[in-house]
Amino acid sequence: MSKKQNKLITKEILNNAIKGAFLKFDPRFMVKNPVMFMVEVGSILTLILSIFPTLFNGNSDERIYNILITFILFIILFFANFAESIAEGRGKAQAATLRQSKKDSKARHIKSDGSEEMLNSSELKIGDIVLVKAGELIPNDGEIIEGTASVDESAITGESAPVMREAGGDFSSVTGGTTVLTDFLKIKILVGAGESFLDKMINLVEGAARQKTPNEIALNTLLIVLSLSFLMVVVSLYPFMQFLGVSLPISWLVALLVCLIPTTIGGLLSAIGIAGMDRVTRFNVIALSGKAVESCGDVDTMILDKTGTITFGNRLANEFYEVQGISKEEMIKACVLSSLKDETPEGKSIVALAQKMGYELEGNDIKEFIEFSAQNRMSGVDLQDNTKIRKGAFDAIRAYISEMNGKIPSDLETKVMEISNLGGTPLVVCKNEKILGVIYLKDTVKPGLKERFDELRKMGIKTLMCTGDNPLTAATIAKEAGLDGFIAECKPEDKIKAIKKEQAQGKIVAMTGDGTNDAPVLTQADVGIAMNSGTQAAKEAANMIDLDSNPTKILEVVEIGKGLLITRGSLTTFSMTNDIAKYL
């Protein structure tokens, strides 16, 4: 845990925090905290009296006493401001991570004469052509003009499954910061400096601001009332004592005011937050803010990202569907043979599903394994008897069968559409020129979520899922996971709008996510929970990190938050009673 903390509090953050602590002495900032503002006003008065001890009919012998009072009050103010500056420094790290990913990006720029030169992504202009090879980062947003490749977009979206990108059609757009996994791509840059997807994310992160919880607002109001009440008491005491012929040093009145105002609440609130942060670590959650833990006690709405949060993000085999005229056994055996040497999660899941259904094959007849290629979008095996078994995307297998003068079964497209409508991925299987059926690949919902969401519902917490999927797919996943609702075809801006809509109704919103595109919404939410399996930007945007990547971990955190609220309420009651007793 200490290693993690060391990463969160860097030397740069400490230096900025010290500078920020002094800047926060500005009365325009201090007035937002009534207790500390009173302390600052008192420190200014005692500082003046330290310089001019005879002011207000004072005694020059009290200079040392006044200096000590001023020093103590200054130390109290400095450390209060320093702690707040540290917290702010942690929060600002999110935009720095996004900027760093842009800063380190390099590009192979293709000149007009066909030669290559290496440039920083910031030097690229609209219309430039770049070449990106396997294993390299795409330098900026653009459109593919040549090539087909598998692209890892997990650094941006948080989704683990690579996606296919190719020239022409609906899959030609690429995002800067993603990685080409296979083959190569020639990309035409479509955006200028400061206009890329990452730049938009940075602007959204910096534009989002956390709001105070209703409890914080109520407590702030109480502190203002109490502080003003005791201020009037102390101010009226001076002329009253003068009338009685008793001379009271101003420094004594300042000390009396500091004693009377509810410093117990202000002094112990940080301790409560730290205790909450320590308690959540028992549940494998890192809390970067004590206020975040307290806010969990008031959460009304929880918004979750789908991929990596509700689902695993890996497409796994769920069912085998044979076409007319093909037996289930023939279909499954072909699926197993094509996947025995397939090391992808999809391939392994096909073999596992077949074994679960009682099919065991050793693959002694396999002559050659054909690996997946981004060019043909198929994989499979060639057997000793020259039988060719292939599995792949519907369009790819259809083109493959057409080249071999095979026939497309009449019910194939219907089965493919049914799987797509359910939110799954159809994987078509063929043997030579004959199509055997379709494998239903499904993004699996994490086990136990439905029961835990039921518990959240009983606690009065509404659960919503945000996803870029179509409404039909979103509805299927939401129903299986037991969610209260969903927002389909959702972009980062839509997520922020959804959070602000809930907050405008006075609700406390918790958001979970794992992708860079979730960073702005994690910042906007009252409680931002990032999955440990997610991107670094998401973790730094959030104020809590779940090391187990379990979105329902908020159950335990909510219980701790409610406990902290009870503790804070007890301290508030004690402090008020204590101050009233002193006043009487």
Coordinates of C-alpha atoms in Angstrom, one line a residue:
M1 CA 0.0 0.0 0.0
S2 CA 2.9 2.3 0.7
K3 CA 4.2 1.9 -2.8
K4 CA 0.8 3.0 -4.2
Q5 CA 0.8 6.0 -1.9
N6 CA 4.2 7.0 -3.0
K7 CA 3.1 7.0 -6.6
L8 CA 0.1 9.1 -5.7
I9 CA 2.1 11.7 -3.7
T10 CA 5.1 12.6 -5.9
K11 CA 7.7 15.3 -5.3
E12 CA 6.0 17.5 -7.8
I13 CA 2.6 17.2 -6.0
L14 CA 4.3 18.0 -2.7
N15 CA 6.0 21.1 -4.1
N16 CA 2.7 22.3 -5.7
A17 CA 0.9 21.5 -2.4
I18 CA 3.2 23.8 -0.4
K19 CA 2.8 26.6 -2.9
G20 CA -1.0 26.0 -2.9
A21 CA -1.1 26.0 0.9
F22 CA 0.2 29.6 0.9
L23 CA -2.1 30.7 -1.9
K24 CA -5.1 29.4 0.0
F25 CA -4.4 32.0 2.7
D26 CA -6.3 34.3 0.3
P27 CA -9.4 35.4 2.4
R28 CA -11.6 34.9 -0.7
F29 CA -10.8 31.2 -0.5
M30 CA -10.8 30.9 3.3
V31 CA -14.2 32.4 3.7
K32 CA -15.6 29.2 2.2
N33 CA -14.7 27.5 5.5
P34 CA -16.2 29.5 8.3
V35 CA -14.2 28.0 11.1
M36 CA -10.8 28.4 9.4
F37 CA -11.8 31.9 8.2
M38 CA -12.4 32.9 11.8
V39 CA -9.0 31.5 12.7
E40 CA -7.4 33.4 9.9
V41 CA -9.0 36.7 10.9
G42 CA -7.8 36.0 14.5
S43 CA -4.2 35.4 13.3
I44 CA -4.2 38.7 11.3
L45 CA -5.3 40.5 14.4
T46 CA -2.6 38.9 16.6
L47 CA 0.0 39.6 13.9
I48 CA -0.9 43.3 14.0
L49 CA -0.7 43.2 17.8
S50 CA 2.7 41.5 17.6
I51 CA 4.0 44.4 15.5
F52 CA 2.1 47.1 17.4
P53 CA 1.5 45.7 20.9
T54 CA 0.2 49.0 22.3
L55 CA -2.6 49.2 19.8
F56 CA -6.1 49.0 21.3
N57 CA -4.7 50.1 24.6
G58 CA -2.5 47.0 24.7
N59 CA 0.6 46.3 26.8
S60 CA 4.1 46.1 25.1
D61 CA 4.9 43.2 27.5
E62 CA 2.4 41.1 25.6
R63 CA 4.5 41.1 22.3
I64 CA 5.9 37.6 22.9
Y65 CA 2.5 36.2 23.8
N66 CA 1.0 37.7 20.7
I67 CA 3.8 36.3 18.5
L68 CA 3.2 32.8 19.9
I69 CA -0.6 33.0 19.4
T70 CA 0.1 34.2 15.8
F71 CA 2.5 31.3 15.1
I72 CA 0.2 28.6 16.4
L73 CA -2.7 29.9 14.4
F74 CA -0.5 30.1 11.3
I75 CA 0.6 26.5 11.7
I76 CA -3.1 25.4 12.0
L77 CA -4.0 27.3 8.9
F78 CA -1.0 26.1 6.9
F79 CA -1.5 22.4 7.6
A80 CA -5.3 22.6 6.9
N81 CA -4.5 24.2 3.5
F82 CA -1.6 21.9 2.8
A83 CA -3.8 18.8 3.3
E84 CA -6.4 20.2 0.9
S85 CA -3.7 21.1 -1.7
I86 CA -2.4 17.5 -1.5
A87 CA -5.9 16.2 -2.3
E88 CA -6.2 18.6 -5.2
G89 CA -2.8 17.6 -6.5
R90 CA -3.9 14.0 -6.7
G91 CA -7.1 14.9 -8.6
K92 CA -5.2 16.9 -11.2
A93 CA -3.0 13.9 -12.1
Q94 CA -5.6 12.5 -14.5
A95 CA -5.2 15.1 -17.2
A96 CA -1.4 14.8 -17.0
T97 CA -1.6 11.1 -17.8
L98 CA -3.7 11.8 -20.9
R99 CA -1.2 14.4 -22.0
Q100 CA 1.7 12.1 -21.5
S101 CA 0.2 9.5 -23.8
K102 CA 0.0 12.1 -26.5
K103 CA 3.5 13.5 -25.8
D104 CA 5.2 10.1 -26.1
S105 CA 3.4 9.2 -29.4
K106 CA 5.6 9.0 -32.5
A107 CA 4.6 8.7 -36.2
R108 CA 6.1 7.4 -39.5
H109 CA 5.2 10.3 -41.7
I110 CA 5.0 9.4 -45.5
K111 CA 6.4 12.3 -47.5
S112 CA 5.2 13.1 -51.0
D113 CA 8.2 11.3 -52.5
G114 CA 7.3 8.1 -50.6
S115 CA 10.1 8.3 -48.1
E116 CA 9.5 8.1 -44.3
E117 CA 10.4 10.4 -41.5
M118 CA 9.7 10.1 -37.7
L119 CA 7.6 12.9 -36.2
N120 CA 5.9 13.6 -32.9
S121 CA 2.1 13.3 -33.1
S122 CA 1.8 17.0 -32.3
E123 CA 3.6 17.9 -35.5
L124 CA 1.1 16.1 -37.8
K125 CA -1.3 18.2 -39.8
I126 CA -4.7 17.4 -41.4
G127 CA -4.2 15.4 -44.5
D128 CA -0.8 13.9 -43.6
I129 CA -0.3 10.2 -44.4
V130 CA 1.3 8.0 -41.7
L131 CA 2.3 4.3 -41.7
V132 CA 1.7 2.3 -38.5
K133 CA 3.1 -1.2 -38.2
A134 CA 2.2 -4.0 -35.9
G135 CA 3.0 -3.1 -32.3
E136 CA 3.1 0.6 -32.9
L137 CA 0.7 3.3 -31.6
I138 CA -1.6 5.2 -33.9
P139 CA -0.4 8.8 -33.5
N140 CA -3.6 10.7 -34.1
D141 CA -7.2 10.3 -35.1
G142 CA -7.7 9.5 -38.8
E143 CA -9.0 7.3 -41.6
I144 CA -7.5 4.2 -43.0
I145 CA -6.6 4.5 -46.7
E146 CA -4.7 1.2 -47.0
G147 CA -4.5 -2.0 -45.1
T148 CA -6.4 -4.2 -42.7
A149 CA -5.4 -4.8 -39.1
S150 CA -6.5 -5.9 -35.7
V151 CA -6.4 -2.9 -33.3
D152 CA -6.1 -2.9 -29.5
E153 CA -8.3 0.0 -28.3
S154 CA -8.1 -1.0 -24.6
A155 CA -6.0 2.1 -23.7
I156 CA -8.9 4.3 -24.8
T157 CA -12.1 2.3 -24.3
G158 CA -11.0 -0.2 -21.6
E159 CA -12.3 -3.1 -23.7
S160 CA -9.9 -6.0 -23.9
A161 CA -11.2 -7.5 -27.2
P162 CA -9.2 -6.2 -30.2
V163 CA -11.3 -4.7 -33.1
M164 CA -10.9 -5.0 -36.8
R165 CA -10.1 -1.9 -38.7
E166 CA -9.8 -1.7 -42.5
A167 CA -9.9 0.8 -45.4
G168 CA -13.4 1.7 -46.7
G169 CA -16.7 1.0 -45.0
D170 CA -17.8 1.6 -41.4
F171 CA -14.6 0.4 -39.8
S172 CA -12.0 2.7 -41.3
S173 CA -11.8 5.3 -38.5
V174 CA -9.1 5.0 -35.9
T175 CA -8.3 6.8 -32.7
G176 CA -4.9 8.2 -31.6
G177 CA -3.4 6.3 -28.7
T178 CA -4.6 2.9 -29.9
T179 CA -2.2 0.1 -30.9
V180 CA -2.0 -1.9 -34.2
L181 CA -1.6 -5.6 -33.3
T182 CA -1.3 -7.2 -36.7
D183 CA -0.2 -6.3 -40.3
F184 CA 0.0 -2.5 -41.0
L185 CA -2.2 0.5 -41.7
K186 CA -1.8 3.7 -43.8
I187 CA -3.8 6.4 -42.2
K188 CA -4.8 9.9 -43.3
I189 CA -4.8 12.3 -40.4
L190 CA -8.2 14.0 -40.0
V191 CA -7.7 16.3 -37.0
G192 CA -5.3 19.0 -36.1
A193 CA -3.3 19.5 -32.9
G194 CA -5.6 19.8 -29.9
E195 CA -8.7 18.3 -31.6
S196 CA -8.1 14.6 -31.2
F197 CA -10.2 12.2 -29.0
L198 CA -7.6 12.4 -26.2
D199 CA -7.7 16.2 -26.3
K200 CA -11.5 16.1 -26.0
M201 CA -11.1 13.7 -23.0
I202 CA -8.6 16.1 -21.4
N203 CA -11.0 19.0 -21.8
L204 CA -13.9 17.0 -20.4
V205 CA -11.8 15.9 -17.4
E206 CA -10.6 19.4 -16.6
G207 CA -14.1 20.8 -17.1
A208 CA -15.8 18.4 -14.7
A209 CA -16.1 19.4 -11.1
R210 CA -17.2 17.5 -8.0
Q211 CA -20.1 18.9 -6.1
K212 CA -20.6 19.0 -2.3
T213 CA -22.9 16.4 -0.8
P214 CA -26.1 17.6 1.0
N215 CA -24.5 16.6 4.3
E216 CA -21.5 18.8 3.6
I217 CA -23.8 21.7 2.7
A218 CA -25.9 21.2 5.8
L219 CA -22.8 21.0 8.0
N220 CA -21.3 24.1 6.4
T221 CA -24.5 26.0 7.1
L222 CA -24.4 24.9 10.8
L223 CA -20.7 25.9 11.1
I224 CA -21.5 29.4 9.7
V225 CA -24.4 29.9 12.1
L226 CA -22.3 28.8 15.1
S227 CA -19.3 30.8 14.1
L228 CA -21.2 34.0 13.6
S229 CA -23.1 33.5 16.9
F230 CA -19.8 33.1 18.9
L231 CA -18.3 36.0 17.0
M232 CA -21.1 38.3 18.1
V233 CA -20.6 37.1 21.7
V234 CA -16.9 37.8 21.7
V235 CA -17.3 41.2 19.9
S236 CA -19.9 42.3 22.3
L237 CA -17.8 41.2 25.2
Y238 CA -15.1 43.9 24.6
P239 CA -17.3 47.0 25.0
F240 CA -19.2 45.4 27.8
M241 CA -15.9 44.8 29.8
Q242 CA -14.8 48.3 28.9
F243 CA -18.0 49.7 30.4
L244 CA -17.3 47.7 33.6
G245 CA -13.8 49.2 33.6
V246 CA -12.0 45.9 32.8
S247 CA -9.4 46.0 30.1
L248 CA -9.2 42.8 28.0
P249 CA -6.3 42.3 25.6
I250 CA -7.5 41.7 22.0
S251 CA -5.3 38.6 21.8
W252 CA -7.3 37.1 24.7
L253 CA -10.5 37.7 22.9
V254 CA -9.0 36.0 19.8
A255 CA -8.0 33.0 21.9
L256 CA -11.5 32.9 23.4
L257 CA -13.1 33.0 19.9
V258 CA -11.0 30.1 18.7
C259 CA -11.9 28.1 21.8
L260 CA -15.6 28.9 21.3
I261 CA -16.1 28.2 17.6
P262 CA -16.7 24.5 16.7
T263 CA -13.1 23.6 16.0
T264 CA -13.8 20.0 17.2
I265 CA -15.8 19.3 14.0
G266 CA -13.3 20.9 11.7
G267 CA -10.4 19.3 13.5
L268 CA -11.8 15.8 13.4
L269 CA -13.4 15.7 10.0
S270 CA -10.1 14.8 8.4
A271 CA -9.5 12.1 10.9
I272 CA -12.9 10.6 10.1
G273 CA -12.1 10.6 6.4
I274 CA -8.7 8.9 7.0
A275 CA -10.4 6.3 9.2
G276 CA -12.8 5.6 6.4
M277 CA -10.0 5.3 3.8
D278 CA -8.2 2.8 6.1
R279 CA -11.4 0.7 6.6
V280 CA -12.2 0.4 2.9
T281 CA -8.7 -1.1 2.3
R282 CA -9.9 -4.2 4.2
F283 CA -12.2 -4.8 1.3
N284 CA -9.4 -4.3 -1.2
V285 CA -10.5 -0.8 -2.2
I286 CA -8.1 2.2 -2.3
A287 CA -9.9 5.4 -1.4
L288 CA -8.1 8.5 -2.6
S289 CA -10.5 10.8 -0.7
G290 CA -12.1 10.6 2.7
K291 CA -15.0 12.6 1.4
A292 CA -15.6 10.0 -1.3
V293 CA -16.1 7.3 1.4
E294 CA -18.5 9.6 3.3
S295 CA -20.4 10.4 0.1
C296 CA -21.0 6.7 -0.5
G297 CA -23.3 6.7 2.6
D298 CA -25.7 9.0 0.7
V299 CA -25.5 7.4 -2.8
D300 CA -28.8 7.4 -4.6
T301 CA -27.8 6.4 -8.1
M302 CA -25.0 4.1 -9.4
I303 CA -24.0 4.3 -13.0
L304 CA -21.8 1.5 -14.4
D305 CA -19.8 1.0 -17.6
K306 CA -20.6 -2.3 -19.3
T307 CA -17.4 -3.8 -20.7
G308 CA -14.9 -4.8 -18.0
T309 CA -17.3 -3.6 -15.2
I310 CA -20.5 -5.6 -15.7
T311 CA -19.1 -8.0 -18.3
F312 CA -15.6 -9.6 -18.6
G313 CA -15.0 -8.0 -22.0
N314 CA -13.9 -11.4 -23.5
R315 CA -16.2 -13.0 -26.0
L316 CA -16.7 -16.6 -25.0
A317 CA -18.6 -19.5 -26.7
N318 CA -22.1 -19.8 -25.3
E319 CA -23.9 -22.1 -27.8
F320 CA -23.6 -24.0 -31.1
Y321 CA -26.3 -23.6 -33.7
E322 CA -26.3 -26.0 -36.7
V323 CA -27.9 -25.1 -40.0
Q324 CA -30.6 -27.2 -41.7
G325 CA -29.3 -30.6 -42.9
I326 CA -26.4 -30.7 -40.5
S327 CA -26.3 -32.8 -37.3
K328 CA -25.3 -31.2 -34.0
E329 CA -22.5 -33.7 -33.5
E330 CA -20.9 -32.9 -36.9
M331 CA -21.1 -29.2 -36.2
I332 CA -19.5 -29.4 -32.7
K333 CA -16.7 -31.8 -33.8
A334 CA -15.8 -29.4 -36.6
C335 CA -15.8 -26.5 -34.1
V336 CA -13.5 -28.4 -31.7
L337 CA -11.1 -29.4 -34.4
S338 CA -10.8 -25.8 -35.6
S339 CA -10.1 -24.6 -32.1
L340 CA -7.8 -27.2 -30.5
K341 CA -4.7 -25.2 -31.4
D342 CA -6.4 -21.8 -31.1
E343 CA -4.8 -20.0 -28.1
T344 CA -7.3 -17.1 -28.2
P345 CA -9.9 -16.8 -25.4
E346 CA -12.6 -17.5 -28.0
G347 CA -10.9 -20.6 -29.3
K348 CA -10.3 -22.0 -25.8
S349 CA -13.9 -21.3 -24.8
I350 CA -15.2 -23.3 -27.8
V351 CA -13.2 -26.3 -26.7
A352 CA -14.3 -25.9 -23.1
L353 CA -18.0 -25.6 -24.1
A354 CA -17.7 -28.8 -26.2
Q355 CA -16.1 -30.7 -23.4
K356 CA -18.9 -29.5 -21.1
M357 CA -21.3 -31.0 -23.6
G358 CA -19.4 -34.3 -23.6
Y359 CA -17.3 -34.0 -26.7
E360 CA -13.6 -34.9 -26.5
L361 CA -11.2 -34.8 -29.5
E362 CA -7.4 -35.2 -29.6
G363 CA -6.7 -33.6 -33.0
N364 CA -4.4 -36.4 -34.3
D365 CA -5.9 -35.8 -37.8
I366 CA -4.7 -32.1 -37.9
K367 CA -2.1 -31.5 -40.5
E368 CA -1.8 -27.7 -40.2
F369 CA -3.3 -25.0 -38.0
I370 CA -4.3 -21.8 -39.9
E371 CA -3.9 -18.8 -37.6
F372 CA -6.3 -15.9 -37.6
S373 CA -5.3 -13.2 -40.1
A374 CA -6.6 -9.6 -40.2
Q375 CA -6.6 -9.9 -44.0
N376 CA -9.0 -12.9 -44.3
R377 CA -10.6 -12.7 -40.8
M378 CA -10.7 -16.5 -40.4
S379 CA -8.8 -19.3 -38.7
G380 CA -9.0 -23.1 -38.8
V381 CA -7.2 -26.3 -39.6
D382 CA -6.3 -28.5 -42.6
L383 CA -6.7 -32.2 -41.9
Q384 CA -4.6 -35.1 -43.1
D385 CA -7.3 -36.1 -45.6
N386 CA -7.2 -32.5 -47.1
T387 CA -10.4 -31.5 -45.4
K388 CA -10.4 -27.8 -44.6
I389 CA -12.3 -26.5 -41.6
R390 CA -12.6 -22.7 -41.1
K391 CA -14.3 -20.4 -38.6
G392 CA -14.7 -16.7 -38.9
A393 CA -16.8 -13.6 -39.5
F394 CA -20.0 -14.1 -41.5
D395 CA -18.9 -11.9 -44.4
A396 CA -15.5 -13.6 -44.5
I397 CA -16.9 -17.2 -44.5
R398 CA -19.5 -16.2 -47.1
A399 CA -16.8 -14.9 -49.4
Y400 CA -14.7 -18.0 -48.8
I401 CA -17.6 -20.4 -49.7
S402 CA -18.5 -18.4 -52.8
E403 CA -14.9 -18.7 -54.1
M404 CA -15.3 -22.5 -53.7
N405 CA -18.7 -22.4 -55.5
G406 CA -20.5 -23.6 -52.3
K407 CA -24.1 -22.7 -51.3
I408 CA -25.2 -20.5 -48.4
P409 CA -27.9 -22.2 -46.3
S410 CA -31.2 -20.3 -46.3
D411 CA -31.4 -20.2 -42.5
L412 CA -27.8 -19.0 -42.0
E413 CA -28.4 -15.3 -42.1
T414 CA -31.4 -15.6 -39.8
K415 CA -29.3 -17.3 -37.1
V416 CA -26.5 -14.7 -37.6
M417 CA -29.1 -11.9 -37.1
E418 CA -30.6 -13.6 -34.0
I419 CA -27.2 -13.8 -32.3
S420 CA -26.4 -10.2 -33.3
N421 CA -29.7 -9.0 -31.9
L422 CA -28.9 -10.7 -28.6
G423 CA -25.7 -8.7 -28.3
G424 CA -23.5 -11.6 -29.2
T425 CA -20.9 -12.2 -31.9
P426 CA -21.7 -14.8 -34.6
L427 CA -18.8 -17.0 -35.7
V428 CA -19.6 -19.1 -38.8
V429 CA -18.1 -22.6 -39.2
C430 CA -17.6 -24.4 -42.5
K431 CA -16.0 -27.6 -43.8
N432 CA -14.7 -27.4 -47.3
E433 CA -17.5 -25.7 -49.3
K434 CA -20.2 -26.6 -46.9
I435 CA -21.4 -24.3 -44.0
L436 CA -22.1 -26.3 -40.8
G437 CA -23.5 -23.6 -38.5
V438 CA -22.8 -20.7 -36.2
I439 CA -21.0 -20.4 -32.8
Y440 CA -22.7 -17.9 -30.4
L441 CA -19.9 -15.8 -28.8
K442 CA -21.1 -13.9 -25.8
D443 CA -19.6 -11.2 -23.6
T444 CA -20.2 -12.9 -20.3
V445 CA -21.8 -11.1 -17.4
K446 CA -19.7 -11.4 -14.2
P447 CA -21.2 -14.0 -11.8
G448 CA -23.1 -13.0 -8.8
L449 CA -24.0 -9.5 -10.0
K450 CA -27.7 -9.9 -10.1
E451 CA -27.9 -10.9 -6.4
R452 CA -25.7 -8.0 -5.4
F453 CA -27.7 -5.5 -7.5
D454 CA -30.8 -6.8 -5.7
E455 CA -29.1 -5.8 -2.4
L456 CA -28.3 -2.4 -3.8
R457 CA -32.0 -2.0 -4.7
K458 CA -33.1 -2.9 -1.2
M459 CA -30.7 -0.1 0.1
G460 CA -32.5 2.4 -2.2
I461 CA -29.8 2.6 -4.8
K462 CA -30.8 2.7 -8.4
T463 CA -28.4 1.1 -10.9
L464 CA -27.9 2.2 -14.5
M465 CA -25.7 0.9 -17.2
C466 CA -24.0 3.0 -19.8
T467 CA -22.9 1.3 -23.0
G468 CA -22.1 2.1 -26.7
D469 CA -24.1 -1.0 -27.7
N470 CA -27.5 -0.7 -29.5
P471 CA -30.6 -0.6 -27.4
L472 CA -31.5 -4.3 -28.0
T473 CA -28.1 -5.5 -26.9
A474 CA -28.1 -3.1 -23.9
A475 CA -31.5 -4.4 -22.8
T476 CA -30.3 -8.0 -23.0
I477 CA -27.2 -7.3 -20.8
A478 CA -29.2 -5.1 -18.4
K479 CA -31.8 -7.8 -17.9
E480 CA -29.3 -10.6 -17.3
A481 CA -27.3 -8.5 -14.8
G482 CA -30.4 -7.3 -13.0
L483 CA -30.0 -3.6 -13.5
D484 CA -32.7 -1.0 -13.1
G485 CA -32.1 0.7 -16.4
F486 CA -29.6 1.4 -19.2
I487 CA -28.4 4.2 -21.5
A488 CA -27.6 2.7 -25.0
E489 CA -25.4 4.1 -27.7
C490 CA -23.8 6.2 -25.0
K491 CA -20.9 8.6 -25.7
P492 CA -18.7 10.2 -23.0
E493 CA -20.7 13.4 -23.3
D494 CA -23.9 11.5 -22.8
K495 CA -22.6 9.9 -19.6
I496 CA -21.8 13.3 -18.1
K497 CA -25.2 14.6 -19.1
A498 CA -26.8 11.5 -17.3
I499 CA -24.8 12.2 -14.2
K500 CA -25.6 15.9 -14.2
K501 CA -29.3 15.1 -14.7
E502 CA -29.3 12.9 -11.6
Q503 CA -27.3 15.5 -9.6
A504 CA -29.7 18.3 -10.6
Q505 CA -32.4 16.3 -8.8
G506 CA -30.3 16.4 -5.6
K507 CA -29.1 12.8 -6.0
I508 CA -25.7 11.6 -5.1
V509 CA -24.2 9.7 -8.0
A510 CA -21.5 6.9 -8.0
M511 CA -19.9 6.0 -11.3
T512 CA -17.8 2.9 -12.0
G513 CA -15.6 2.6 -15.1
D514 CA -12.4 1.3 -16.5
G515 CA -11.5 3.0 -19.8
T516 CA -9.9 6.3 -20.6
N517 CA -13.2 7.4 -22.1
D518 CA -14.7 7.0 -18.6
A519 CA -12.2 9.5 -17.0
P520 CA -14.4 12.6 -17.4
V521 CA -17.5 10.9 -15.9
L522 CA -15.5 9.4 -13.0
T523 CA -14.4 13.0 -12.3
Q524 CA -17.9 14.5 -12.5
A525 CA -19.5 11.8 -10.3
D526 CA -19.7 12.4 -6.6
V527 CA -18.1 9.0 -6.1
G528 CA -15.8 7.7 -8.9
I529 CA -14.8 4.1 -8.7
A530 CA -12.3 2.8 -11.2
M531 CA -11.7 -0.9 -11.8
N532 CA -8.1 -2.0 -11.2
S533 CA -8.2 -3.8 -14.5
G534 CA -8.9 -0.5 -16.3
T535 CA -6.6 2.1 -17.7
Q536 CA -4.3 4.4 -15.7
A537 CA -6.2 7.5 -16.7
A538 CA -9.5 6.0 -15.4
K539 CA -7.8 5.2 -12.0
E540 CA -6.4 8.7 -11.6
A541 CA -9.7 10.3 -12.6
A542 CA -11.5 8.3 -9.9
N543 CA -11.4 8.9 -6.1
M544 CA -11.7 5.2 -5.4
I545 CA -10.0 2.1 -7.0
D546 CA -11.4 -1.4 -6.7
L547 CA -8.4 -3.8 -6.7
D548 CA -10.8 -6.8 -7.3
S549 CA -12.5 -5.0 -10.3
N550 CA -15.9 -5.9 -8.8
P551 CA -18.5 -3.1 -9.5
T552 CA -20.7 -4.3 -6.6
K553 CA -17.9 -3.6 -4.1
I554 CA -19.8 -0.4 -3.4
L555 CA -22.0 -2.4 -1.1
E556 CA -19.3 -2.6 1.5
V557 CA -18.2 1.0 0.9
V558 CA -21.7 2.3 1.3
E559 CA -21.9 0.6 4.7
I560 CA -18.6 2.2 5.7
G561 CA -19.9 5.5 4.4
K562 CA -23.1 5.3 6.5
G563 CA -21.0 4.5 9.5
L564 CA -18.9 7.6 9.0
L565 CA -22.0 9.7 8.7
I566 CA -23.2 8.4 12.0
T567 CA -19.8 9.1 13.6
R568 CA -19.8 12.6 12.1
G569 CA -23.3 13.3 13.4
S570 CA -22.3 12.2 16.8
L571 CA -19.3 14.5 16.8
T572 CA -21.4 17.4 15.6
T573 CA -23.8 16.8 18.4
F574 CA -21.0 16.6 21.0
S575 CA -19.3 19.7 19.6
M576 CA -22.5 21.7 19.7
T577 CA -23.3 20.6 23.2
N578 CA -19.8 21.3 24.4
D579 CA -19.8 24.8 22.9
I580 CA -23.2 25.7 24.3
A581 CA -22.0 24.5 27.7
K582 CA -18.9 26.7 27.5
Y583 CA -21.1 29.6 26.4
L584 CA -23.4 29.1 29.4

